């Protein structure tokens, strides 16, 4: 446990450095927004393309893996939805809470950290988790929130969702990489070095951006729901995924470990982007991101230690 904690410490130290820079206004919110855009559209996309270009679809897609993650995540999603509805929350805020309870920071934190800690072969399972979160659960919450407001789900909404996925640079970079691999195209040395250099900026840039963005968040409002959502994300989500992967679907031990570690990640920042866009549950989502990220300094190493048998 101590060895894993020390390995994860530099990653969280980079988040802390970003938080200090943002908190002291040395790195203002405008700078954080531009850094996030650089990481999202360029550095992380280059990293994902390079990973995918060196993998085949068979190495990423496994039916048992997909079903295990879907089922484990769905259990937490339904539980969080039920708890929110029991508290009297309308459908839209309840759906946003459910999304918060099982959507981890796989893109900005999971891809850079888990590949380093668990090995390059972890890239495939991590990319699969990221894809399921973006395509299945992000689409689900968008449909529910929009449907709750409009009273129906229109064809136009489905088209907008499809276009949104196609405009997502993480989805497109993974698809481009898989296409490159599927066509058995050679990777020219200049292109390989270019994506390697640009992709290397993803880890420090993403972690620093996470910390800087946390500096603008507050946990003073809606603390009780945020604590519950943080607990659901950091404890219940990896537990449910572990049961589904290890005992129900009996996924390969290594892939299951990567999946469980990915499920243990704190709440993703893009959940707040959705909440802010629709004006739904913004305070509790923001607080859950802050609380879960702070607590994950201890919980993530514990989960990684468990899945690696340390």
mmCIF file of N, CA and C in Angstrom, residues 101-197:
data_model
loop_
_atom_site.group_PDB
_atom_site.id
_atom_site.type_symbol
_atom_site.label_atom_id
_atom_site.label_comp_id
_atom_site.label_asym_id
_atom_site.label_seq_id
_atom_site.Cartn_x
_atom_site.Cartn_y
_atom_site.Cartn_z
ATOM 1 N N UNK A 101 -22.269 9.848 -9.818
ATOM 2 C CA UNK A 101 -21.889 8.734 -8.957
ATOM 3 C C UNK A 101 -21.054 7.674 -9.661
ATOM 4 N N UNK A 102 -21.049 7.680 -11.026
ATOM 5 C CA UNK A 102 -20.300 6.607 -11.699
ATOM 6 C C UNK A 102 -19.434 7.084 -12.875
ATOM 7 N N UNK A 103 -19.260 8.361 -13.024
ATOM 8 C CA UNK A 103 -18.430 8.862 -14.126
ATOM 9 C C UNK A 103 -17.094 9.354 -13.580
ATOM 10 N N UNK A 104 -16.040 8.600 -13.828
ATOM 11 C CA UNK A 104 -14.721 8.942 -13.303
ATOM 12 C C UNK A 104 -13.902 9.779 -14.260
ATOM 13 N N UNK A 105 -12.844 10.342 -13.735
ATOM 14 C CA UNK A 105 -11.963 11.213 -14.528
ATOM 15 C C UNK A 105 -10.983 10.351 -15.323
ATOM 16 N N UNK A 106 -11.531 9.505 -16.192
ATOM 17 C CA UNK A 106 -10.711 8.547 -16.927
ATOM 18 C C UNK A 106 -9.822 9.230 -17.958
ATOM 19 N N UNK A 107 -10.346 10.252 -18.624
ATOM 20 C CA UNK A 107 -9.574 10.911 -19.668
ATOM 21 C C UNK A 107 -8.375 11.674 -19.152
ATOM 22 N N UNK A 108 -8.598 12.598 -18.230
ATOM 23 C CA UNK A 108 -7.521 13.488 -17.778
ATOM 24 C C UNK A 108 -6.642 12.859 -16.690
ATOM 25 N N UNK A 109 -7.182 11.932 -15.902
ATOM 26 C CA UNK A 109 -6.416 11.329 -14.812
ATOM 27 C C UNK A 109 -6.128 9.858 -15.065
ATOM 28 N N UNK A 110 -7.134 9.115 -15.521
ATOM 29 C CA UNK A 110 -6.977 7.671 -15.670
ATOM 30 C C UNK A 110 -5.999 7.271 -16.748
ATOM 31 N N UNK A 111 -6.128 7.847 -17.942
ATOM 32 C CA UNK A 111 -5.245 7.463 -19.047
ATOM 33 C C UNK A 111 -3.781 7.731 -18.705
ATOM 34 N N UNK A 112 -3.427 8.938 -18.254
ATOM 35 C CA UNK A 112 -2.015 9.174 -17.941
ATOM 36 C C UNK A 112 -1.510 8.344 -16.755
ATOM 37 N N UNK A 113 -2.295 8.238 -15.683
ATOM 38 C CA UNK A 113 -1.804 7.603 -14.459
ATOM 39 C C UNK A 113 -1.821 6.085 -14.524
ATOM 40 N N UNK A 114 -2.913 5.502 -14.983
ATOM 41 C CA UNK A 114 -3.030 4.050 -14.947
ATOM 42 C C UNK A 114 -2.086 3.373 -15.929
ATOM 43 N N UNK A 115 -1.831 4.013 -17.062
ATOM 44 C CA UNK A 115 -0.882 3.435 -18.019
ATOM 45 C C UNK A 115 0.524 3.406 -17.422
ATOM 46 N N UNK A 116 0.873 4.428 -16.663
ATOM 47 C CA UNK A 116 2.182 4.470 -16.016
ATOM 48 C C UNK A 116 2.261 3.455 -14.874
ATOM 49 N N UNK A 117 1.204 3.387 -14.057
ATOM 50 C CA UNK A 117 1.234 2.530 -12.877
ATOM 51 C C UNK A 117 1.007 1.055 -13.190
ATOM 52 N N UNK A 118 0.150 0.769 -14.175
ATOM 53 C CA UNK A 118 -0.231 -0.617 -14.446
ATOM 54 C C UNK A 118 0.374 -1.175 -15.729
ATOM 55 N N UNK A 119 1.111 -0.340 -16.468
ATOM 56 C CA UNK A 119 1.766 -0.813 -17.677
ATOM 57 C C UNK A 119 1.065 -0.343 -18.940
ATOM 58 N N UNK A 120 1.816 -0.327 -20.038
ATOM 59 C CA UNK A 120 1.285 0.147 -21.314
ATOM 60 C C UNK A 120 0.096 -0.699 -21.768
ATOM 61 N N UNK A 121 0.094 -1.996 -21.389
ATOM 62 C CA UNK A 121 -1.004 -2.868 -21.796
ATOM 63 C C UNK A 121 -2.328 -2.478 -21.145
ATOM 64 N N UNK A 122 -2.291 -1.566 -20.181
ATOM 65 C CA UNK A 122 -3.531 -1.078 -19.562
ATOM 66 C C UNK A 122 -4.274 -0.109 -20.478
ATOM 67 N N UNK A 123 -3.611 0.349 -21.542
ATOM 68 C CA UNK A 123 -4.221 1.338 -22.423
ATOM 69 C C UNK A 123 -5.534 0.844 -23.012
ATOM 70 N N UNK A 124 -5.571 -0.404 -23.490
ATOM 71 C CA UNK A 124 -6.782 -0.944 -24.101
ATOM 72 C C UNK A 124 -7.987 -0.923 -23.170
ATOM 73 N N UNK A 125 -7.884 -1.537 -21.977
ATOM 74 C CA UNK A 125 -9.010 -1.499 -21.042
ATOM 75 C C UNK A 125 -9.414 -0.089 -20.627
ATOM 76 N N UNK A 126 -8.445 0.798 -20.433
ATOM 77 C CA UNK A 126 -8.769 2.169 -20.033
ATOM 78 C C UNK A 126 -9.530 2.878 -21.153
ATOM 79 N N UNK A 127 -9.093 2.686 -22.391
ATOM 80 C CA UNK A 127 -9.792 3.300 -23.524
ATOM 81 C C UNK A 127 -11.209 2.754 -23.649
ATOM 82 N N UNK A 128 -11.405 1.471 -23.334
ATOM 83 C CA UNK A 128 -12.747 0.890 -23.400
ATOM 84 C C UNK A 128 -13.655 1.509 -22.350
ATOM 85 N N UNK A 129 -13.136 1.687 -21.135
ATOM 86 C CA UNK A 129 -13.915 2.332 -20.065
ATOM 87 C C UNK A 129 -14.278 3.759 -20.473
ATOM 88 N N UNK A 130 -13.313 4.485 -20.992
ATOM 89 C CA UNK A 130 -13.545 5.870 -21.419
ATOM 90 C C UNK A 130 -14.622 5.934 -22.499
ATOM 91 N N UNK A 131 -14.570 5.013 -23.444
ATOM 92 C CA UNK A 131 -15.547 4.986 -24.532
ATOM 93 C C UNK A 131 -16.955 4.699 -24.016
ATOM 94 N N UNK A 132 -17.091 3.729 -23.113
ATOM 95 C CA UNK A 132 -18.407 3.390 -22.559
ATOM 96 C C UNK A 132 -18.984 4.583 -21.791
ATOM 97 N N UNK A 133 -18.145 5.225 -20.989
ATOM 98 C CA UNK A 133 -18.619 6.380 -20.223
ATOM 99 C C UNK A 133 -19.144 7.473 -21.143
ATOM 100 N N UNK A 134 -18.394 7.758 -22.211
ATOM 101 C CA UNK A 134 -18.761 8.869 -23.089
ATOM 102 C C UNK A 134 -19.954 8.536 -23.976
ATOM 103 N N UNK A 135 -19.977 7.324 -24.532
ATOM 104 C CA UNK A 135 -21.018 6.984 -25.497
ATOM 105 C C UNK A 135 -22.315 6.561 -24.810
ATOM 106 N N UNK A 136 -22.219 5.723 -23.771
ATOM 107 C CA UNK A 136 -23.422 5.181 -23.155
ATOM 108 C C UNK A 136 -23.983 6.112 -22.087
ATOM 109 N N UNK A 137 -23.184 6.398 -21.066
ATOM 110 C CA UNK A 137 -23.735 7.100 -19.906
ATOM 111 C C UNK A 137 -23.880 8.607 -20.128
ATOM 112 N N UNK A 138 -22.968 9.219 -20.886
ATOM 113 C CA UNK A 138 -23.140 10.640 -21.187
ATOM 114 C C UNK A 138 -24.364 10.860 -22.065
ATOM 115 N N UNK A 139 -24.587 9.940 -22.999
ATOM 116 C CA UNK A 139 -25.780 10.023 -23.841
ATOM 117 C C UNK A 139 -27.040 9.839 -23.002
ATOM 118 N N UNK A 140 -26.997 8.893 -22.065
ATOM 119 C CA UNK A 140 -28.162 8.613 -21.224
ATOM 120 C C UNK A 140 -28.561 9.829 -20.395
ATOM 121 N N UNK A 141 -27.590 10.461 -19.725
ATOM 122 C CA UNK A 141 -27.936 11.600 -18.869
ATOM 123 C C UNK A 141 -28.428 12.775 -19.709
ATOM 124 N N UNK A 142 -27.841 12.972 -20.878
ATOM 125 C CA UNK A 142 -28.288 14.058 -21.756
ATOM 126 C C UNK A 142 -29.733 13.838 -22.204
ATOM 127 N N UNK A 143 -30.051 12.605 -22.561
ATOM 128 C CA UNK A 143 -31.421 12.293 -22.990
ATOM 129 C C UNK A 143 -32.422 12.491 -21.853
ATOM 130 N N UNK A 144 -32.054 12.067 -20.642
ATOM 131 C CA UNK A 144 -32.974 12.183 -19.518
ATOM 132 C C UNK A 144 -33.203 13.642 -19.116
ATOM 133 N N UNK A 145 -32.109 14.412 -19.045
ATOM 134 C CA UNK A 145 -32.244 15.814 -18.648
ATOM 135 C C UNK A 145 -33.038 16.588 -19.694
ATOM 136 N N UNK A 146 -32.713 16.386 -20.956
ATOM 137 C CA UNK A 146 -33.427 17.084 -22.030
ATOM 138 C C UNK A 146 -34.871 16.612 -22.112
ATOM 139 N N UNK A 147 -35.067 15.298 -21.985
ATOM 140 C CA UNK A 147 -36.417 14.756 -22.033
ATOM 141 C C UNK A 147 -37.276 15.259 -20.886
ATOM 142 N N UNK A 148 -36.666 15.398 -19.688
ATOM 143 C CA UNK A 148 -37.413 15.903 -18.532
ATOM 144 C C UNK A 148 -37.860 17.335 -18.757
ATOM 145 N N UNK A 149 -37.058 18.108 -19.471
ATOM 146 C CA UNK A 149 -37.396 19.513 -19.712
ATOM 147 C C UNK A 149 -38.393 19.675 -20.847
ATOM 148 N N UNK A 150 -38.211 18.878 -21.905
ATOM 149 C CA UNK A 150 -39.055 19.037 -23.088
ATOM 150 C C UNK A 150 -40.254 18.099 -23.071
ATOM 151 N N UNK A 151 -40.220 17.101 -22.184
ATOM 152 C CA UNK A 151 -41.310 16.140 -22.113
ATOM 153 C C UNK A 151 -41.220 15.023 -23.127
ATOM 154 N N UNK A 152 -40.170 15.033 -23.958
ATOM 155 C CA UNK A 152 -40.007 13.983 -24.965
ATOM 156 C C UNK A 152 -38.565 13.994 -25.463
ATOM 157 N N UNK A 153 -38.178 12.898 -26.101
ATOM 158 C CA UNK A 153 -36.863 12.785 -26.734
ATOM 159 C C UNK A 153 -37.070 12.824 -28.240
ATOM 160 N N UNK A 154 -36.549 13.840 -28.896
ATOM 161 C CA UNK A 154 -36.787 14.039 -30.322
ATOM 162 C C UNK A 154 -35.668 13.437 -31.167
ATOM 163 N N UNK A 155 -35.980 13.270 -32.452
ATOM 164 C CA UNK A 155 -34.974 12.803 -33.411
ATOM 165 C C UNK A 155 -33.839 13.810 -33.516
ATOM 166 N N UNK A 156 -34.195 15.091 -33.431
ATOM 167 C CA UNK A 156 -33.177 16.140 -33.497
ATOM 168 C C UNK A 156 -32.177 16.008 -32.350
ATOM 169 N N UNK A 157 -32.675 15.653 -31.149
ATOM 170 C CA UNK A 157 -31.790 15.471 -30.013
ATOM 171 C C UNK A 157 -30.831 14.315 -30.254
ATOM 172 N N UNK A 158 -31.354 13.209 -30.784
ATOM 173 C CA UNK A 158 -30.499 12.059 -31.064
ATOM 174 C C UNK A 158 -29.433 12.416 -32.098
ATOM 175 N N UNK A 159 -29.815 13.204 -33.097
ATOM 176 C CA UNK A 159 -28.843 13.646 -34.089
ATOM 177 C C UNK A 159 -27.783 14.539 -33.488
ATOM 178 N N UNK A 160 -28.203 15.425 -32.590
ATOM 179 C CA UNK A 160 -27.247 16.319 -31.926
ATOM 180 C C UNK A 160 -26.279 15.535 -31.054
ATOM 181 N N UNK A 161 -26.793 14.499 -30.385
ATOM 182 C CA UNK A 161 -25.929 13.653 -29.566
ATOM 183 C C UNK A 161 -24.892 12.933 -30.421
ATOM 184 N N UNK A 162 -25.334 12.412 -31.564
ATOM 185 C CA UNK A 162 -24.413 11.719 -32.464
ATOM 186 C C UNK A 162 -23.333 12.668 -32.978
ATOM 187 N N UNK A 163 -23.727 13.875 -33.343
ATOM 188 C CA UNK A 163 -22.751 14.847 -33.832
ATOM 189 C C UNK A 163 -21.797 15.275 -32.726
ATOM 190 N N UNK A 164 -22.320 15.358 -31.500
ATOM 191 C CA UNK A 164 -21.465 15.705 -30.371
ATOM 192 C C UNK A 164 -20.380 14.668 -30.145
ATOM 193 N N UNK A 165 -20.730 13.404 -30.284
ATOM 194 C CA UNK A 165 -19.736 12.340 -30.144
ATOM 195 C C UNK A 165 -18.690 12.422 -31.248
ATOM 196 N N UNK A 166 -19.153 12.714 -32.476
ATOM 197 C CA UNK A 166 -18.220 12.792 -33.599
ATOM 198 C C UNK A 166 -17.300 14.005 -33.491
ATOM 199 N N UNK A 167 -17.747 15.031 -32.786
ATOM 200 C CA UNK A 167 -16.899 16.219 -32.608
ATOM 201 C C UNK A 167 -15.992 16.100 -31.386
ATOM 202 N N UNK A 168 -16.161 15.032 -30.603
ATOM 203 C CA UNK A 168 -15.326 14.850 -29.415
ATOM 204 C C UNK A 168 -13.939 14.386 -29.839
ATOM 205 N N UNK A 169 -12.885 15.169 -29.551
ATOM 206 C CA UNK A 169 -11.548 14.797 -30.035
ATOM 207 C C UNK A 169 -11.038 13.489 -29.450
ATOM 208 N N UNK A 170 -11.468 13.118 -28.235
ATOM 209 C CA UNK A 170 -11.009 11.850 -27.666
ATOM 210 C C UNK A 170 -11.591 10.674 -28.436
ATOM 211 N N UNK A 171 -12.885 10.749 -28.765
ATOM 212 C CA UNK A 171 -13.513 9.691 -29.556
ATOM 213 C C UNK A 171 -12.875 9.607 -30.936
ATOM 214 N N UNK A 172 -12.709 10.756 -31.575
ATOM 215 C CA UNK A 172 -12.181 10.774 -32.939
ATOM 216 C C UNK A 172 -10.724 10.317 -32.987
ATOM 217 N N UNK A 173 -9.930 10.685 -32.001
ATOM 218 C CA UNK A 173 -8.526 10.261 -32.007
ATOM 219 C C UNK A 173 -8.408 8.758 -31.791
ATOM 220 N N UNK A 174 -9.288 8.190 -30.937
ATOM 221 C CA UNK A 174 -9.269 6.741 -30.752
ATOM 222 C C UNK A 174 -9.724 6.020 -32.014
ATOM 223 N N UNK A 175 -10.784 6.531 -32.660
ATOM 224 C CA UNK A 175 -11.259 5.920 -33.899
ATOM 225 C C UNK A 175 -10.202 6.007 -34.997
ATOM 226 N N UNK A 176 -9.534 7.147 -35.074
ATOM 227 C CA UNK A 176 -8.488 7.315 -36.084
ATOM 228 C C UNK A 176 -7.337 6.350 -35.834
ATOM 229 N N UNK A 177 -6.967 6.199 -34.571
ATOM 230 C CA UNK A 177 -5.894 5.268 -34.231
ATOM 231 C C UNK A 177 -6.259 3.830 -34.544
ATOM 232 N N UNK A 178 -7.501 3.428 -34.220
ATOM 233 C CA UNK A 178 -7.948 2.070 -34.511
ATOM 234 C C UNK A 178 -8.032 1.829 -36.017
ATOM 235 N N UNK A 179 -8.454 2.860 -36.762
ATOM 236 C CA UNK A 179 -8.499 2.733 -38.221
ATOM 237 C C UNK A 179 -7.093 2.556 -38.782
ATOM 238 N N UNK A 180 -6.155 3.320 -38.236
ATOM 239 C CA UNK A 180 -4.754 3.212 -38.666
ATOM 240 C C UNK A 180 -4.246 1.793 -38.414
ATOM 241 N N UNK A 181 -4.549 1.283 -37.216
ATOM 242 C CA UNK A 181 -4.127 -0.072 -36.868
ATOM 243 C C UNK A 181 -4.829 -1.117 -37.725
ATOM 244 N N UNK A 182 -6.153 -0.943 -37.926
ATOM 245 C CA UNK A 182 -6.921 -1.916 -38.697
ATOM 246 C C UNK A 182 -6.489 -2.001 -40.144
ATOM 247 N N UNK A 183 -6.017 -0.890 -40.700
ATOM 248 C CA UNK A 183 -5.554 -0.874 -42.084
ATOM 249 C C UNK A 183 -4.098 -1.309 -42.211
ATOM 250 N N UNK A 184 -3.483 -1.605 -41.051
ATOM 251 C CA UNK A 184 -2.079 -2.061 -41.004
ATOM 252 C C UNK A 184 -1.144 -1.060 -41.677
ATOM 253 N N UNK A 185 -1.418 0.217 -41.450
ATOM 254 C CA UNK A 185 -0.574 1.260 -42.024
ATOM 255 C C UNK A 185 0.711 1.385 -41.216
ATOM 256 N N UNK A 186 1.827 1.586 -41.881
ATOM 257 C CA UNK A 186 3.081 1.787 -41.143
ATOM 258 C C UNK A 186 3.067 3.143 -40.440
ATOM 259 N N UNK A 187 3.710 3.212 -39.305
ATOM 260 C CA UNK A 187 3.799 4.471 -38.573
ATOM 261 C C UNK A 187 5.125 5.147 -38.915
ATOM 262 N N UNK A 188 5.086 6.197 -39.731
ATOM 263 C CA UNK A 188 6.343 6.879 -40.080
ATOM 264 C C UNK A 188 7.031 7.406 -38.822
ATOM 265 N N UNK A 189 8.335 7.343 -38.808
ATOM 266 C CA UNK A 189 9.095 7.775 -37.635
ATOM 267 C C UNK A 189 8.782 9.220 -37.232
ATOM 268 N N UNK A 190 8.691 10.171 -38.182
ATOM 269 C CA UNK A 190 8.361 11.547 -37.762
ATOM 270 C C UNK A 190 6.990 11.655 -37.102
ATOM 271 N N UNK A 191 5.992 10.927 -37.630
ATOM 272 C CA UNK A 191 4.662 10.959 -37.030
ATOM 273 C C UNK A 191 4.679 10.321 -35.642
ATOM 274 N N UNK A 192 5.404 9.226 -35.506
ATOM 275 C CA UNK A 192 5.500 8.550 -34.213
ATOM 276 C C UNK A 192 6.141 9.461 -33.173
ATOM 277 N N UNK A 193 7.227 10.129 -33.573
ATOM 278 C CA UNK A 193 7.908 11.028 -32.644
ATOM 279 C C UNK A 193 7.051 12.251 -32.332
ATOM 280 N N UNK A 194 6.327 12.751 -33.346
ATOM 281 C CA UNK A 194 5.450 13.899 -33.144
ATOM 282 C C UNK A 194 4.369 13.583 -32.113
ATOM 283 N N UNK A 195 3.668 12.461 -32.289
ATOM 284 C CA UNK A 195 2.605 12.097 -31.348
ATOM 285 C C UNK A 195 3.169 11.756 -29.971
ATOM 286 N N UNK A 196 4.382 11.216 -29.958
ATOM 287 C CA UNK A 196 5.006 10.900 -28.667
ATOM 288 C C UNK A 196 5.335 12.173 -27.891
ATOM 289 N N UNK A 197 5.925 13.139 -28.572
ATOM 290 C CA UNK A 197 6.292 14.404 -27.920
ATOM 291 C C UNK A 197 5.037 15.158 -27.474
#
